[in-house]
Amino acid sequence: MPHAERFRRLLQTRGVLVADGATGTNLFRAGLESGSSPELLNIDNPEGVMANHEAMVMAGADIILTNSFGGTANRLKLHGAADRVRELNREAARLARAVADRSERNILVAGSMGPTGDIMQPVGDLAHDDAVLAFREQALGLASGGADVIWIETMSSIEETEAAIEGAAPAGLPLVCTMTFDTNGRTMMGVTPEHAADHFATAPLAGFGANCGNGFGELVAAVAAMNTSQTCRHPLVAKANCGIPEYVDGRIRYSGTPEIMGVYARLARDAGASIIGGCCGSAPEHITAIRESLQDYSPGPAPELADIEAILGLSRVAPAHGRKRVRRSRRHR
């Protein structure tokens, strides 16, 4: 069955798909050191990478994202691995594929492609053609390892998202894209959810939405805003961080509990999302909570912003006294 048809049929049959949780933040348990490249673990510790995938499948995920978020040459050059793009991305997809194929359920392998870390012209130095080539090399590596979908995520600019879509097209796989709205309801580059949804309404995508961000409330609000688009008809994706990262007793932890993840999942469904999962800080128990909360759930009316704030809060509200908010690293989602 063609990949695009398989993706559509699975979504149609199940009504809602559960995506997995964090990759980088969970790989610290597998020996990942702060500042190191998670992608190198695909070669150096494949068992640890596969264990995270297996835990997500056991938790109920229908979609698992490959350990390749920083897999462009632009990112890998920071670790002396710019010449290993095809190898590391191929292995990332191969490991996830092996886990998916062992499952009794139909699991989709999504090839994760994050931003290059460079700013596109005219604001920055990265030319469109160079960005396209970087994403193309990564996407072809993911396809060669057995990915079912190319999953472009954590984007903040229209220009880089366009380059990623163009670059990924030669892989011949369905494309899903999510942007991050973490600056007072906008991306770091000032893009609103409504603008993003309208701009990419006719792009060749199998899904579009939001991931990461500053908390449950803002992500659900972003998805709800996308759902008001008069032109965008892509299935919507919600993949929120597990709350907000905080320093507590000298350690960084995320504020979200499995219980609040279940509440978030239902509100995201009400907001129009049909693919729902977690991002930074989301462990298997959070994905289990999402799966259980969505089991036999019939979506309610689209929530208003006031409803979202009352139930989940909004990150623009000041953090609790005595706790220091920290900006999470996009490098380790």
CSV table of C-alpha atoms in Angstrom, one decimal:
chain,number,residue,atom,x,y,z
A,1,MET,CA,0.0,0.0,0.0
A,2,PRO,CA,1.4,3.4,-0.9
A,3,HIS,CA,2.6,5.4,2.1
A,4,ALA,CA,0.1,8.3,1.6
A,5,GLU,CA,-2.8,5.9,1.4
A,6,ARG,CA,-1.6,4.0,4.5
A,7,PHE,CA,-1.5,7.2,6.5
A,8,ARG,CA,-4.9,8.4,5.3
A,9,ARG,CA,-6.5,5.0,5.9
A,10,LEU,CA,-5.1,4.7,9.4
A,11,LEU,CA,-6.3,8.1,10.4
A,12,GLN,CA,-9.7,7.4,8.8
A,13,THR,CA,-10.1,4.1,10.5
A,14,ARG,CA,-9.0,5.2,14.0
A,15,GLY,CA,-10.5,8.7,13.8
A,16,VAL,CA,-7.7,10.1,16.0
A,17,LEU,CA,-4.0,9.0,16.1
A,18,VAL,CA,-1.8,9.2,19.2
A,19,ALA,CA,1.7,10.5,18.5
A,20,ASP,CA,4.6,9.7,20.8
A,21,GLY,CA,6.3,11.9,23.4
A,22,ALA,CA,9.8,13.3,23.9
A,23,THR,CA,12.9,11.9,22.2
A,24,GLY,CA,15.9,13.9,23.5
A,25,THR,CA,14.7,14.4,27.0
A,26,ASN,CA,14.0,10.7,27.4
A,27,LEU,CA,17.4,9.7,25.9
A,28,PHE,CA,19.3,11.3,28.8
A,29,ARG,CA,18.3,8.0,30.5
A,30,ALA,CA,20.2,6.2,27.7
A,31,GLY,CA,23.4,8.0,28.3
A,32,LEU,CA,22.9,11.2,26.3
A,33,GLU,CA,25.0,14.0,27.8
A,34,SER,CA,24.0,17.6,27.8
A,35,GLY,CA,25.3,19.4,24.6
A,36,SER,CA,25.8,16.1,22.8
A,37,SER,CA,24.2,15.0,19.6
A,38,PRO,CA,21.2,12.6,20.1
A,39,GLU,CA,21.6,11.5,16.5
A,40,LEU,CA,25.0,9.9,17.3
A,41,LEU,CA,23.2,7.5,19.6
A,42,ASN,CA,21.7,5.9,16.6
A,43,ILE,CA,25.1,4.3,16.0
A,44,ASP,CA,26.7,4.5,19.5
A,45,ASN,CA,23.7,3.2,21.5
A,46,PRO,CA,21.0,1.9,19.2
A,47,GLU,CA,19.5,-0.2,22.1
A,48,GLY,CA,18.8,2.9,24.1
A,49,VAL,CA,17.1,4.6,21.1
A,50,MET,CA,15.0,1.5,20.4
A,51,ALA,CA,14.0,1.2,24.1
A,52,ASN,CA,12.5,4.7,24.0
A,53,HIS,CA,10.5,3.8,20.8
A,54,GLU,CA,9.4,0.5,22.4
A,55,ALA,CA,8.2,2.3,25.5
A,56,MET,CA,6.2,4.7,23.4
A,57,VAL,CA,4.6,1.9,21.4
A,58,MET,CA,3.7,0.1,24.7
A,59,ALA,CA,2.2,3.3,26.0
A,60,GLY,CA,-0.2,3.4,23.0
A,61,ALA,CA,1.5,5.6,20.4
A,62,ASP,CA,0.3,5.1,16.8
A,63,ILE,CA,3.2,7.3,15.5
A,64,ILE,CA,6.8,7.2,16.6
A,65,LEU,CA,9.2,9.9,15.6
A,66,THR,CA,12.8,9.0,14.7
A,67,ASN,CA,15.8,10.2,16.7
A,68,SER,CA,16.8,12.7,13.9
A,69,PHE,CA,15.5,16.1,15.0
A,70,GLY,CA,18.9,17.7,14.5
A,71,GLY,CA,19.9,15.6,11.5
A,72,THR,CA,20.7,18.2,8.9
A,73,ALA,CA,24.3,18.9,8.1
A,74,ASN,CA,23.8,22.4,9.6
A,75,ARG,CA,23.2,20.9,13.0
A,76,LEU,CA,25.5,17.9,12.7
A,77,LYS,CA,28.5,20.0,11.9
A,78,LEU,CA,28.5,21.2,15.4
A,79,HIS,CA,29.4,17.7,16.4
A,80,GLY,CA,31.9,17.0,13.6
A,81,ALA,CA,29.4,14.8,11.8
A,82,ALA,CA,28.2,17.0,8.8
A,83,ASP,CA,29.4,14.2,6.4
A,84,ARG,CA,27.2,11.6,8.2
A,85,VAL,CA,23.8,12.9,7.4
A,86,ARG,CA,22.6,10.0,5.2
A,87,GLU,CA,24.0,7.4,7.6
A,88,LEU,CA,22.6,8.9,10.9
A,89,ASN,CA,19.2,9.5,9.4
A,90,ARG,CA,19.0,6.2,7.8
A,91,GLU,CA,19.9,4.5,11.1
A,92,ALA,CA,17.3,6.6,13.0
A,93,ALA,CA,14.6,5.4,10.7
A,94,ARG,CA,15.8,1.8,10.6
A,95,LEU,CA,15.7,1.6,14.4
A,96,ALA,CA,12.2,3.0,14.6
A,97,ARG,CA,11.1,0.7,11.7
A,98,ALA,CA,12.4,-2.4,13.6
A,99,VAL,CA,10.4,-1.4,16.6
A,100,ALA,CA,7.2,-0.6,14.6
A,101,ASP,CA,7.4,-3.9,12.7
A,102,ARG,CA,7.6,-5.9,15.9
A,103,SER,CA,4.3,-4.5,17.1
A,104,GLU,CA,1.0,-6.3,16.7
A,105,ARG,CA,-0.5,-2.9,15.9
A,106,ASN,CA,0.0,-0.8,12.8
A,107,ILE,CA,2.6,1.8,13.8
A,108,LEU,CA,3.7,4.6,11.6
A,109,VAL,CA,7.4,5.7,11.6
A,110,ALA,CA,7.7,9.5,11.2
A,111,GLY,CA,11.1,10.8,10.1
A,112,SER,CA,11.7,13.9,12.3
A,113,MET,CA,13.2,16.9,10.7
A,114,GLY,CA,13.8,20.0,12.9
A,115,PRO,CA,15.0,23.4,12.0
A,116,THR,CA,18.6,23.9,10.8
A,117,GLY,CA,19.4,26.3,13.6
A,118,ASP,CA,20.3,29.0,11.0
A,119,ILE,CA,18.2,32.0,10.1
A,120,MET,CA,17.0,32.3,6.6
A,121,GLN,CA,17.7,35.2,4.3
A,122,PRO,CA,17.0,38.1,4.2
A,123,VAL,CA,17.1,38.3,8.0
A,124,GLY,CA,20.0,35.8,8.3
A,125,ASP,CA,22.6,34.1,6.1
A,126,LEU,CA,20.9,30.8,5.1
A,127,ALA,CA,19.9,30.9,1.4
A,128,HIS,CA,16.8,29.1,0.3
A,129,ASP,CA,18.6,26.7,-2.1
A,130,ASP,CA,21.1,25.7,0.6
A,131,ALA,CA,18.3,25.0,3.1
A,132,VAL,CA,16.4,22.9,0.5
A,133,LEU,CA,19.6,20.8,-0.2
A,134,ALA,CA,20.1,20.3,3.6
A,135,PHE,CA,16.5,19.1,4.1
A,136,ARG,CA,16.6,17.0,1.0
A,137,GLU,CA,19.7,15.1,2.1
A,138,GLN,CA,18.1,14.4,5.5
A,139,ALA,CA,14.7,13.3,4.0
A,140,LEU,CA,16.3,10.9,1.6
A,141,GLY,CA,18.3,9.3,4.5
A,142,LEU,CA,15.1,8.9,6.5
A,143,ALA,CA,13.3,7.4,3.5
A,144,SER,CA,16.1,4.9,2.9
A,145,GLY,CA,15.8,3.7,6.5
A,146,GLY,CA,12.1,2.9,6.2
A,147,ALA,CA,10.2,6.0,7.3
A,148,ASP,CA,6.5,6.1,6.4
A,149,VAL,CA,6.2,9.9,6.8
A,150,ILE,CA,8.5,12.9,6.9
A,151,TRP,CA,7.6,14.9,10.0
A,152,ILE,CA,8.9,18.6,9.8
A,153,GLU,CA,8.6,20.0,13.3
A,154,THR,CA,9.4,23.0,15.6
A,155,MET,CA,9.5,25.5,12.7
A,156,SER,CA,9.3,29.2,13.4
A,157,SER,CA,9.6,30.8,10.0
A,158,ILE,CA,7.5,30.6,6.9
A,159,GLU,CA,10.6,30.6,4.7
A,160,GLU,CA,12.4,27.7,6.4
A,161,THR,CA,9.2,25.7,6.5
A,162,GLU,CA,8.8,26.2,2.7
A,163,ALA,CA,12.4,25.1,2.2
A,164,ALA,CA,11.8,22.0,4.3
A,165,ILE,CA,8.7,21.0,2.4
A,166,GLU,CA,10.5,21.5,-0.9
A,167,GLY,CA,13.5,19.6,0.2
A,168,ALA,CA,11.5,16.7,1.6
A,169,ALA,CA,9.4,16.2,-1.5
A,170,PRO,CA,11.9,14.0,-3.4
A,171,ALA,CA,11.6,11.4,-0.7
A,172,GLY,CA,8.2,10.6,-2.0
A,173,LEU,CA,6.6,10.3,1.5
A,174,PRO,CA,3.6,12.0,3.0
A,175,LEU,CA,4.6,15.3,4.8
A,176,VAL,CA,3.4,16.5,8.2
A,177,CYS,CA,4.5,19.9,9.4
A,178,THR,CA,4.2,21.6,12.8
A,179,MET,CA,5.3,25.0,13.9
A,180,THR,CA,6.1,26.3,17.4
A,181,PHE,CA,4.1,29.3,18.8
A,182,ASP,CA,6.1,30.2,21.8
A,183,THR,CA,6.2,34.0,21.8
A,184,ASN,CA,2.9,35.4,23.1
A,185,GLY,CA,0.9,33.3,20.7
A,186,ARG,CA,3.3,33.7,17.7
A,187,THR,CA,6.4,31.9,16.5
A,188,MET,CA,9.8,33.3,17.3
A,189,MET,CA,9.7,34.9,13.8
A,190,GLY,CA,6.3,36.5,14.5
A,191,VAL,CA,4.0,34.1,12.6
A,192,THR,CA,0.5,33.6,14.0
A,193,PRO,CA,-1.3,30.2,13.9
A,194,GLU,CA,-4.0,31.7,11.6
A,195,HIS,CA,-1.4,33.0,9.1
A,196,ALA,CA,0.5,29.7,9.2
A,197,ALA,CA,-2.7,27.7,8.5
A,198,ASP,CA,-3.8,29.9,5.7
A,199,HIS,CA,-0.3,30.1,4.1
A,200,PHE,CA,0.2,26.4,4.0
A,201,ALA,CA,-3.4,25.5,3.2
A,202,THR,CA,-2.6,24.3,-0.3
A,203,ALA,CA,0.8,22.9,0.5
A,204,PRO,CA,1.3,19.2,-0.3
A,205,LEU,CA,0.9,18.1,3.4
A,206,ALA,CA,-0.8,15.2,5.1
A,207,GLY,CA,-1.1,17.1,8.3
A,208,PHE,CA,-0.3,20.5,9.9
A,209,GLY,CA,-0.3,21.9,13.4
A,210,ALA,CA,1.7,22.9,16.4
A,211,ASN,CA,4.3,21.3,18.7
A,212,CYS,CA,6.5,22.2,21.6
A,213,GLY,CA,5.8,25.8,22.8
A,214,ASN,CA,5.3,27.2,26.3
A,215,GLY,CA,2.6,25.0,27.8
A,216,PHE,CA,-0.6,23.1,27.2
A,217,GLY,CA,-2.9,26.2,27.0
A,218,GLU,CA,-1.0,28.1,24.3
A,219,LEU,CA,-0.6,25.0,22.1
A,220,VAL,CA,-4.3,24.2,22.3
A,221,ALA,CA,-5.1,27.8,21.6
A,222,ALA,CA,-2.8,27.7,18.5
A,223,VAL,CA,-4.6,24.6,17.2
A,224,ALA,CA,-8.0,26.1,17.8
A,225,ALA,CA,-7.0,29.2,15.9
A,226,MET,CA,-5.8,27.1,13.0
A,227,ASN,CA,-9.1,25.3,13.0
A,228,THR,CA,-10.8,28.6,12.2
A,229,SER,CA,-8.9,28.9,8.9
A,230,GLN,CA,-11.3,29.1,5.9
A,231,THR,CA,-8.7,27.6,3.6
A,232,CYS,CA,-6.7,25.0,5.5
A,233,ARG,CA,-8.2,21.5,5.4
A,234,HIS,CA,-5.2,19.5,6.5
A,235,PRO,CA,-5.7,17.1,9.5
A,236,LEU,CA,-4.5,19.1,12.6
A,237,VAL,CA,-1.6,18.0,14.9
A,238,ALA,CA,-1.2,18.9,18.6
A,239,LYS,CA,2.1,17.8,20.3
A,240,ALA,CA,2.5,19.8,23.5
A,241,ASN,CA,5.4,19.9,25.9
A,242,CYS,CA,4.6,18.2,29.2
A,243,GLY,CA,3.9,21.5,30.9
A,244,ILE,CA,6.6,24.1,31.6
A,245,PRO,CA,10.3,23.3,32.5
A,246,GLU,CA,11.2,24.5,36.0
A,247,TYR,CA,14.1,24.4,38.3
A,248,VAL,CA,13.0,22.5,41.4
A,249,ASP,CA,15.5,21.4,44.1
A,250,GLY,CA,18.4,22.0,41.7
A,251,ARG,CA,16.9,19.9,38.8
A,252,ILE,CA,14.9,20.6,35.7
A,253,ARG,CA,11.6,18.9,35.6
A,254,TYR,CA,8.4,19.5,33.6
A,255,SER,CA,5.3,20.6,35.4
A,256,GLY,CA,2.8,18.3,33.6
A,257,THR,CA,1.3,15.2,35.1
A,258,PRO,CA,-0.4,12.3,33.3
A,259,GLU,CA,-3.7,13.6,34.5
A,260,ILE,CA,-3.3,17.0,33.0
A,261,MET,CA,-2.0,15.4,29.8
A,262,GLY,CA,-5.3,13.6,29.6
A,263,VAL,CA,-7.2,16.8,30.0
A,264,TYR,CA,-5.0,18.5,27.4
A,265,ALA,CA,-5.6,15.7,24.9
A,266,ARG,CA,-9.4,16.1,25.1
A,267,LEU,CA,-9.2,19.8,24.7
A,268,ALA,CA,-6.9,19.4,21.8
A,269,ARG,CA,-9.4,17.0,20.2
A,270,ASP,CA,-12.2,19.5,20.9
A,271,ALA,CA,-10.0,22.2,19.2
A,272,GLY,CA,-9.9,20.1,16.0
A,273,ALA,CA,-6.7,18.0,16.3
A,274,SER,CA,-6.9,14.5,15.0
A,275,ILE,CA,-3.2,13.7,15.7
A,276,ILE,CA,-2.3,14.3,19.4
A,277,GLY,CA,0.9,13.6,21.3
A,278,GLY,CA,3.5,15.1,23.6
A,279,CYS,CA,6.8,16.9,23.1
A,280,CYS,CA,9.6,17.9,25.5
A,281,GLY,CA,9.3,16.2,28.9
A,282,SER,CA,6.6,13.7,27.8
A,283,ALA,CA,7.4,10.2,29.1
A,284,PRO,CA,5.5,7.0,28.3
A,285,GLU,CA,3.2,7.4,31.2
A,286,HIS,CA,2.0,10.7,29.7
A,287,ILE,CA,1.3,9.1,26.3
A,288,THR,CA,-0.6,6.3,28.1
A,289,ALA,CA,-2.8,9.1,29.7
A,290,ILE,CA,-3.4,10.6,26.3
A,291,ARG,CA,-4.4,7.2,24.8
A,292,GLU,CA,-6.7,6.5,27.7
A,293,SER,CA,-8.4,9.9,27.6
A,294,LEU,CA,-9.1,9.7,23.9
A,295,GLN,CA,-10.4,6.1,24.0
A,296,ASP,CA,-14.1,6.4,22.8
A,297,TYR,CA,-14.0,10.1,23.3
A,298,SER,CA,-16.5,12.2,21.2
A,299,PRO,CA,-15.2,15.7,20.6
A,300,GLY,CA,-17.1,18.5,22.2
A,301,PRO,CA,-17.5,22.1,21.0
A,302,ALA,CA,-14.4,24.0,20.0
A,303,PRO,CA,-13.1,25.7,23.2
A,304,GLU,CA,-12.9,29.4,23.6
A,305,LEU,CA,-9.7,31.1,24.7
A,306,ALA,CA,-11.2,31.8,28.1
A,307,ASP,CA,-12.1,28.1,28.5
A,308,ILE,CA,-8.6,27.0,27.6
A,309,GLU,CA,-7.0,29.5,30.0
A,310,ALA,CA,-9.4,28.4,32.8
A,311,ILE,CA,-8.7,24.7,32.4
A,312,LEU,CA,-5.0,24.6,31.2
A,313,GLY,CA,-3.8,28.2,31.9
A,314,LEU,CA,-1.7,30.2,29.5
A,315,SER,CA,2.1,30.5,29.7
A,316,ARG,CA,2.0,34.3,29.4
A,317,VAL,CA,0.7,34.2,33.0
A,318,ALA,CA,3.6,34.7,35.5
A,319,PRO,CA,5.1,31.5,36.9
A,320,ALA,CA,4.5,30.5,40.5
A,321,HIS,CA,6.5,32.4,43.2
A,322,GLY,CA,9.8,30.6,44.0
A,323,ARG,CA,10.0,28.7,40.8
A,324,LYS,CA,12.2,29.8,37.9
A,325,ARG,CA,11.0,29.3,34.4
A,326,VAL,CA,13.6,28.0,32.0
A,327,ARG,CA,13.6,28.2,28.2
A,328,ARG,CA,13.7,24.6,26.9
A,329,SER,CA,16.2,23.7,24.4
A,330,ARG,CA,14.8,22.9,20.9
A,331,ARG,CA,17.9,20.7,20.4
A,332,HIS,CA,16.5,18.1,22.8
A,333,ARG,CA,12.8,17.9,22.3
